[in-house]
Amino acid sequence: MGSEDSHNKKDDSKTIGKSRIFTSRSLLVTLIGAFVGGLVFGLPGYLSEEGAITIPRLEPLFASPYSSVTIFFIIFGASLGAMIASLASANQVFLTAKTGSSGEKSRHKGQNINKWLSWGIAVLAAAVILSAVGYIWVLSAAYGNGADQDTRIGYTLKNVQRVPGDTPAQLGSYMSRMFPSQLLEAPADPLAAAVMAPIASARNQTLVYGMGENPVDIDSLVEESLSLYSDGPVIVIVSADEPAYALPAAYTAAFFGAPVVPVEEGSIPQSLQNTLGSGDGSAGNEKLILVAAPEYLLSDTSLEELEAYGEVNRVADENIYKHSLLWARSRWGNFGWGMDETYHFDAYYNFVLANPQTPEFAAAGIPMAYQGNYGPLLYTAPGDLNDYVDQYFWRLSPDFFNFPSDGPFMNVRVVGGPQSVSYNAQARADLGLEVHSFKDQVAGASGLALLGWSWFFIGLFGAIWALFIMPRRLPYSSFYPRLYWPMAILVLGPVGILAFLMSYHERPIISGPMIKFTRPPWARALSATIMSIGIGMPLMIASMYFFQFVGLPLLRSFEFTSVFWLGSPMTTIMWLIMVIPAIILSTLFYMGPMMADMKEMNYFAGVRKAFPVVAVSMIAASIGMFTTAWYVMMWRGWMSGEDIWLWVTPLWVAASVGFFVALVPNYFMVKAGWKEGDM
Amino acid sequence: MKPVYTLLTVAILSLLLTLVYVSLWEPQGEPLNVSTLQNEDLLELTGSTARLSGDNYLLTATAYSQAIYASAQDKDRPGAVVLVRDDDPAVALATTRLQHMPVNAPMLFVTENGTTIPEETRDELERLRPEGVMMDNNVQVYIVGDIDQSVAEEVKQLKMKPRVISASNPIELSEVLDEYIAVLESNHRQIVFIASTDALEYAYPAANWNAHQGDGFAFVTPEGVPEETRRMLEKRWPYYPYIYVFAPSSVVDEDVMAELSQYGHVQRIPGDTPQEMAVRWAGYKDSGHRTSWLVGYRPRSVGWGYAEPGHNMLLASPDDWRVIVPSGVLSHMGKHGFLLLTGPDGELQDTLRSYLQVLKPDPTHPSQQVFNFAWIIGNDVSDETVRELDDLLKVSSLSTNNSNLSNLNNSSSPENNTLPASETIPGNADNTINSTT
């Protein structure tokens, strides 16, 4: 407290202009930034939701309903873009000369110990919160960590089982055990098996791979198949090379009934020409010809001949994994699995999962396309589950609405040994396909979780924005508000940003020993509330995380008493542990020294004056927070934990409710003159 | 302080903290790399079923745990493991309710009168490395029942945090456990299942439900309603309990039912044999009031209540409770199946067959198809029985001339454009396909 202050006091309370966060130009630039950011991030979000691209390692996000990932990415990009644009376009406002600001400045020049501590507390709380919310992203990106599995009895998992068979022939003979009907022996040739698949299914036989004589006369098999399905509306053309592309189509053809015809580049087999040519040419007899080979195996020109006989439709993707998904998703009338994941909520899907480098296993598994709990073939690389398939599984991840036992359920059967499809890939599929509550997808994100994350990122970018914008646009703001406003915005998200704008935008500035902002009473209550809980709330969230990390305290000493609920971690004990340190730290390091500055008293007098204000505000805020958290967790089933995606939603919703509850006593405290709310 | 320094400090500190958490992860183990034929008979697959068994009852419990918790990444580990004695079926039955969320645990056994953690159990504990129950101090192992102190010490030596819930007998234990869960959930469960200490096999299906829903569980004895059970039932304040008795009148008579009715709404699950009771319970659903206040209410919905296709089940032989009771974990996650029992002769009984008729799915286009699935529990159910069950569960075949699946949408003359159904839906082709051999 220098002599300058007392000097300045003489021409006190002079309006020295208005604070302005945005100018019309910077507002425009900010809006453009939000638009561009939303576009830049929203587009990949949309494309991945359409299955066109993947976001490796973030597949669990796609457990949420269709469109929520896109919305989340748009909001993420828009807030990031707005932040960058706003900071880039905001001009520095300079202090007007000959005001109290010189005194202000001198007081703020030195970072005394108390300020260092205040700064340290804020920084530490922010880091704890950010590392806590970042944990699930790291966890997701790291694919988790696997235990030593050598004591496992075998490969059976709850949603994914592995069919015994270390060689394709063993797998083939296991099929005859699984489906003990009449057998159709197929040679150890995936292409021959693909051709025979629809024959076996039409005759209600189990195709047994690796048993029949080799080589086999494929042409006569094709002929047989064509005559068997001569009335059928669909013919499936595959390439004679690379059977991995033929097999997903063979699974479809086996179930839905269509001949599979291998074609070499440049030569349409005579049997096919005969079959197609023998038709009377009427529209009714025209076939739908599906080509399950990419352009590099069968070129467009080589298929031109076929166009005379019917509609030729290439159903193929050079990416073999996308190729298998294409056949699982597509449907032509009633031909094709049609297992599209968009808006999927009800049906049960079964899949066979194989490695395209070992198509023999996929071929040996063909009976699972049309017998038992039948379904299409999908491919994965041996190591990690393929990203496209992973994303597809998370999208299909079943939701329950009343009981998890209600269904739907998804099941996968893996073929091949661990060199074909690893245990980790199998376990990943098992994780993604587990049934979860619609609102809490646990290891995956739900719509509610992504809404929480959107809210959080608005808060995060808002906090960074406030951190930089305050010194630039509000040179009169002092040390403490520059810390507690960003912290408040971090936990309050959009609510915090709105409170910030309402407190500081277009407010007349009054000079004096402390620069003050003239505000209507409600805005003073707003500012006063942030002042007393802006640090306390983040501290509470940080300590919540700490307790979740080490385990919440459950007190068994309350068992067998009428106040048993006091032992529950969700009630009183947690509240005390969280709110008391928050009150003490806020008082000693924020509100106390600020009160001392404002009222020009010594530190301890400031602390004494600050304590009741902080205590009332924090208790009000924490009651709002706890009641909300308790309600959404215990009654609405939004269970929380730092390692599940839904973690942020209940906490951040609860924080905002806490803020609104704290507004009430603050309004009255401002009216009663306990605090001013004009900082 | 320049904002950019503040931001940088926060960023660096967050990164450091994240590195600390990551360094606390369990070390990466060897992924499974054995023959797919290993134990193939114990893990036999059919079209709609899969068997889960080990060479002995200890390994069978392990097999269930391994199916549910892959333990290949952080999120497929359990919260904890529940250990019970292998010679106390009543305690095991009462304890399945602890496996439900938020604990999320498989059930494994301790042997030798509750003094020893057998190797099978220890191996699985080490493979699982439970995450810890956040709602209770990150407890990793629950030791439930009359179990020697040395077991808790052994758990600590494995670097896991134990929680002991003990009582000298099952009746007392059910009350002690109820109090623990009441503190955990800050509420006493209003749904209470009653088993008779004299006929525990009737309550197997209730135990599986409880691993899935975590409701209350208490005992009556041939002498009547014990003091512990009475106290437990009185605690459902401010409303009364809904009591479901898993025993026929030959075991729990009308007098005991009347006694129970002093404490709340009481109903008996129908069925004269354990097999019949399991089937009736699978179809049982009791809905209505649970709690209500001035303007709101919470309804009850008790029982699986399934009478339509698209559900999963567990099939066990009733012989060995040590194979049946740990299977609750299969009702708790994954297929969430209800428990069914074969007859004493190892075959499916008629009540079960006719119930499965109700669940049999009709074929629709696969994009909207529903399926059933069954776990075969343990190695006592014969292959023939599994085969019969598989037939009963799978999607039924289309009748011969049903062609609803084969119309292409661009058809102009239906008779030219339809496939015989047998070519579309395999399963009954024999009478239509005769042009080839």
Short mmCIF file of C-alpha atoms in Angstrom, two decimals, chain A residues 20-230:
data_model
loop_
_atom_site.label_atom_id
_atom_site.label_comp_id
_atom_site.label_asym_id
_atom_site.label_seq_id
_atom_site.Cartn_x
_atom_site.Cartn_y
_atom_site.Cartn_z
CA ARG A 20 -14.88 -4.29 -24.40
CA ILE A 21 -13.95 -7.96 -24.92
CA PHE A 22 -14.96 -8.06 -28.54
CA THR A 23 -14.94 -5.39 -31.19
CA SER A 24 -17.27 -5.91 -34.12
CA ARG A 25 -14.28 -6.91 -36.22
CA SER A 26 -12.86 -9.42 -33.74
CA LEU A 27 -16.33 -10.86 -33.20
CA LEU A 28 -16.68 -11.44 -36.93
CA VAL A 29 -13.24 -13.05 -37.12
CA THR A 30 -14.09 -15.24 -34.13
CA LEU A 31 -17.30 -16.42 -35.76
CA ILE A 32 -15.44 -17.21 -38.95
CA GLY A 33 -12.84 -19.08 -36.92
CA ALA A 34 -15.58 -21.11 -35.25
CA PHE A 35 -17.09 -21.92 -38.63
CA VAL A 36 -13.81 -22.95 -40.20
CA GLY A 37 -12.77 -24.98 -37.15
CA GLY A 38 -16.13 -26.74 -37.09
CA LEU A 39 -15.76 -27.59 -40.75
CA VAL A 40 -12.16 -28.78 -40.50
CA PHE A 41 -12.92 -31.14 -37.63
CA GLY A 42 -16.53 -31.94 -38.44
CA LEU A 43 -15.77 -33.28 -41.88
CA PRO A 44 -13.44 -36.10 -40.76
CA GLY A 45 -15.90 -36.81 -37.98
CA TYR A 46 -18.67 -37.22 -40.51
CA LEU A 47 -16.57 -39.26 -42.93
CA SER A 48 -15.52 -41.68 -40.23
CA GLU A 49 -19.10 -42.04 -39.11
CA GLU A 50 -19.92 -43.00 -42.66
CA GLY A 51 -17.18 -45.64 -42.50
CA ALA A 52 -15.10 -43.92 -45.19
CA ILE A 53 -12.13 -43.21 -42.95
CA THR A 54 -11.08 -44.35 -39.51
CA ILE A 55 -9.80 -42.50 -36.50
CA PRO A 56 -7.32 -45.07 -35.26
CA ARG A 57 -7.38 -45.71 -31.52
CA LEU A 58 -10.45 -43.60 -30.98
CA GLU A 59 -12.86 -46.26 -32.23
CA PRO A 60 -14.61 -46.45 -28.83
CA LEU A 61 -16.06 -42.99 -29.55
CA PHE A 62 -18.26 -44.65 -32.14
CA ALA A 63 -20.24 -46.58 -29.56
CA SER A 64 -22.37 -43.44 -29.39
CA PRO A 65 -25.49 -43.03 -31.54
CA TYR A 66 -25.16 -42.00 -35.17
CA SER A 67 -24.23 -38.32 -35.63
CA SER A 68 -22.95 -37.74 -32.09
CA VAL A 69 -19.31 -38.11 -33.13
CA THR A 70 -19.83 -35.58 -35.92
CA ILE A 71 -21.52 -33.16 -33.55
CA PHE A 72 -18.74 -33.61 -31.03
CA PHE A 73 -16.04 -32.95 -33.64
CA ILE A 74 -17.88 -29.89 -34.91
CA ILE A 75 -18.12 -28.45 -31.41
CA PHE A 76 -14.49 -29.32 -30.68
CA GLY A 77 -13.31 -27.70 -33.91
CA ALA A 78 -15.57 -24.68 -33.55
CA SER A 79 -14.39 -23.90 -30.04
CA LEU A 80 -10.76 -24.41 -30.99
CA GLY A 81 -11.18 -22.28 -34.12
CA ALA A 82 -13.03 -19.57 -32.24
CA MET A 83 -10.34 -19.45 -29.60
CA ILE A 84 -7.52 -19.12 -32.09
CA ALA A 85 -9.36 -16.57 -34.23
CA SER A 86 -10.40 -14.49 -31.26
CA LEU A 87 -6.91 -14.37 -29.80
CA ALA A 88 -5.43 -13.58 -33.19
CA SER A 89 -7.83 -10.73 -33.82
CA ALA A 90 -7.94 -9.18 -30.35
CA ASN A 91 -6.03 -5.91 -30.15
CA GLN A 92 -4.15 -4.99 -27.04
CA VAL A 93 -5.95 -2.37 -24.95
CA PHE A 94 -3.50 -0.05 -23.22
CA LEU A 95 -3.89 1.53 -19.85
CA THR A 96 -4.97 5.13 -19.95
CA ALA A 97 -2.39 7.38 -18.37
CA LYS A 98 -2.94 9.24 -15.14
CA THR A 99 -5.35 6.86 -13.54
CA GLY A 100 -5.19 4.68 -10.53
CA SER A 101 -3.61 2.14 -12.72
CA SER A 102 -0.15 3.24 -11.80
CA GLY A 103 -0.86 2.33 -8.23
CA GLU A 104 -2.46 -0.85 -9.48
CA LYS A 105 0.61 -1.62 -11.42
CA SER A 106 3.03 -1.09 -8.62
CA ARG A 107 1.06 -3.38 -6.39
CA HIS A 108 1.13 -6.09 -9.00
CA LYS A 109 4.71 -5.69 -9.94
CA GLY A 110 6.19 -8.05 -7.43
CA GLN A 111 5.09 -11.68 -7.29
CA ASN A 112 5.01 -12.09 -3.54
CA ILE A 113 4.99 -15.55 -1.97
CA ASN A 114 1.24 -15.57 -1.55
CA LYS A 115 0.77 -14.89 -5.24
CA TRP A 116 3.19 -17.60 -6.18
CA LEU A 117 1.21 -19.99 -4.02
CA SER A 118 -2.09 -18.85 -5.52
CA TRP A 119 -0.65 -19.34 -8.96
CA GLY A 120 0.77 -22.74 -8.02
CA ILE A 121 -2.53 -23.96 -6.62
CA ALA A 122 -4.39 -22.94 -9.74
CA VAL A 123 -1.80 -24.49 -12.04
CA LEU A 124 -1.69 -27.71 -10.06
CA ALA A 125 -5.47 -28.01 -9.90
CA ALA A 126 -5.70 -27.38 -13.63
CA ALA A 127 -3.02 -29.99 -14.34
CA VAL A 128 -4.71 -32.58 -12.14
CA ILE A 129 -8.03 -31.97 -13.88
CA LEU A 130 -6.50 -32.09 -17.35
CA SER A 131 -4.49 -35.24 -16.68
CA ALA A 132 -7.60 -36.84 -15.18
CA VAL A 133 -9.80 -36.08 -18.16
CA GLY A 134 -6.98 -36.91 -20.52
CA TYR A 135 -6.53 -40.35 -18.97
CA ILE A 136 -9.34 -42.04 -20.89
CA TRP A 137 -7.93 -40.71 -24.17
CA VAL A 138 -4.51 -42.11 -23.31
CA LEU A 139 -6.12 -45.37 -22.26
CA SER A 140 -8.01 -45.59 -25.51
CA ALA A 141 -4.97 -44.73 -27.58
CA ALA A 142 -2.79 -47.20 -25.70
CA TYR A 143 -5.24 -50.05 -26.29
CA GLY A 144 -4.83 -50.79 -22.61
CA ASN A 145 -2.40 -53.25 -21.19
CA GLY A 146 -2.68 -56.98 -21.39
CA ALA A 147 -2.15 -59.50 -18.64
CA ASP A 148 -0.07 -62.61 -19.01
CA GLN A 149 -2.50 -65.10 -20.51
CA ASP A 150 -0.58 -68.34 -20.23
CA THR A 151 -2.96 -69.75 -17.60
CA ARG A 152 -5.95 -69.48 -19.90
CA ILE A 153 -7.93 -72.63 -20.51
CA GLY A 154 -8.62 -71.56 -24.09
CA TYR A 155 -9.82 -68.80 -26.35
CA THR A 156 -13.50 -68.64 -25.45
CA LEU A 157 -14.65 -65.12 -24.60
CA LYS A 158 -18.11 -63.85 -23.77
CA ASN A 159 -18.81 -62.30 -27.16
CA VAL A 160 -16.10 -63.86 -29.29
CA GLN A 161 -15.24 -67.56 -29.42
CA ARG A 162 -12.57 -69.22 -31.48
CA VAL A 163 -13.34 -72.34 -33.47
CA PRO A 164 -10.82 -75.11 -32.76
CA GLY A 165 -8.59 -75.81 -35.73
CA ASP A 166 -4.89 -75.02 -36.07
CA THR A 167 -4.97 -75.92 -39.74
CA PRO A 168 -7.73 -75.25 -42.25
CA ALA A 169 -8.37 -79.01 -42.52
CA GLN A 170 -8.80 -79.31 -38.74
CA LEU A 171 -11.20 -76.40 -38.86
CA GLY A 172 -13.05 -78.06 -41.74
CA SER A 173 -13.50 -81.26 -39.84
CA TYR A 174 -14.63 -79.31 -36.76
CA MET A 175 -17.44 -77.90 -38.93
CA SER A 176 -18.73 -81.41 -39.39
CA ARG A 177 -18.85 -81.68 -35.59
CA MET A 178 -20.59 -78.34 -35.19
CA PHE A 179 -23.13 -79.03 -37.93
CA PRO A 180 -23.53 -82.77 -38.15
CA SER A 181 -25.70 -83.02 -41.22
CA GLN A 182 -24.87 -84.52 -44.59
CA LEU A 183 -21.37 -83.50 -45.58
CA LEU A 184 -20.06 -82.04 -48.80
CA GLU A 185 -16.35 -82.58 -49.07
CA ALA A 186 -14.39 -79.71 -50.53
CA PRO A 187 -10.75 -79.75 -51.56
CA ALA A 188 -8.10 -77.67 -49.83
CA ASP A 189 -8.64 -74.80 -52.24
CA PRO A 190 -10.40 -71.64 -51.04
CA LEU A 191 -11.70 -70.83 -54.50
CA ALA A 192 -13.24 -74.27 -54.94
CA ALA A 193 -14.80 -73.93 -51.49
CA ALA A 194 -16.23 -70.55 -52.49
CA VAL A 195 -17.82 -72.12 -55.58
CA MET A 196 -19.14 -75.06 -53.59
CA ALA A 197 -20.54 -72.95 -50.73
CA PRO A 198 -23.90 -72.18 -52.38
CA ILE A 199 -24.18 -75.76 -53.58
CA ALA A 200 -23.69 -77.10 -50.08
CA SER A 201 -26.16 -74.67 -48.62
CA ALA A 202 -28.82 -75.42 -51.23
CA ARG A 203 -28.50 -79.09 -50.48
CA ASN A 204 -28.49 -78.48 -46.75
CA GLN A 205 -25.05 -80.01 -46.46
CA THR A 206 -22.10 -79.04 -44.32
CA LEU A 207 -19.13 -78.06 -46.42
CA VAL A 208 -16.02 -79.79 -45.10
CA TYR A 209 -12.87 -78.08 -46.24
CA GLY A 210 -9.71 -80.01 -47.04
CA MET A 211 -11.37 -83.40 -47.44
CA GLY A 212 -12.19 -83.62 -51.12
CA GLU A 213 -9.87 -84.54 -53.93
CA ASN A 214 -7.52 -81.89 -55.22
CA PRO A 215 -7.39 -80.55 -57.87
CA VAL A 216 -11.08 -80.39 -58.47
CA ASP A 217 -12.84 -79.60 -61.73
CA ILE A 218 -14.03 -76.10 -60.92
CA ASP A 219 -15.73 -75.67 -64.27
CA SER A 220 -18.10 -78.51 -63.69
CA LEU A 221 -18.83 -77.25 -60.17
CA VAL A 222 -19.66 -73.86 -61.65
CA GLU A 223 -21.95 -75.47 -64.17
CA GLU A 224 -23.71 -77.40 -61.47
CA SER A 225 -24.12 -74.31 -59.35
CA LEU A 226 -25.43 -72.28 -62.28
CA SER A 227 -28.05 -74.84 -63.13
CA LEU A 228 -28.97 -75.21 -59.46
CA TYR A 229 -29.68 -71.52 -59.26
CA SER A 230 -30.82 -71.05 -62.86
#
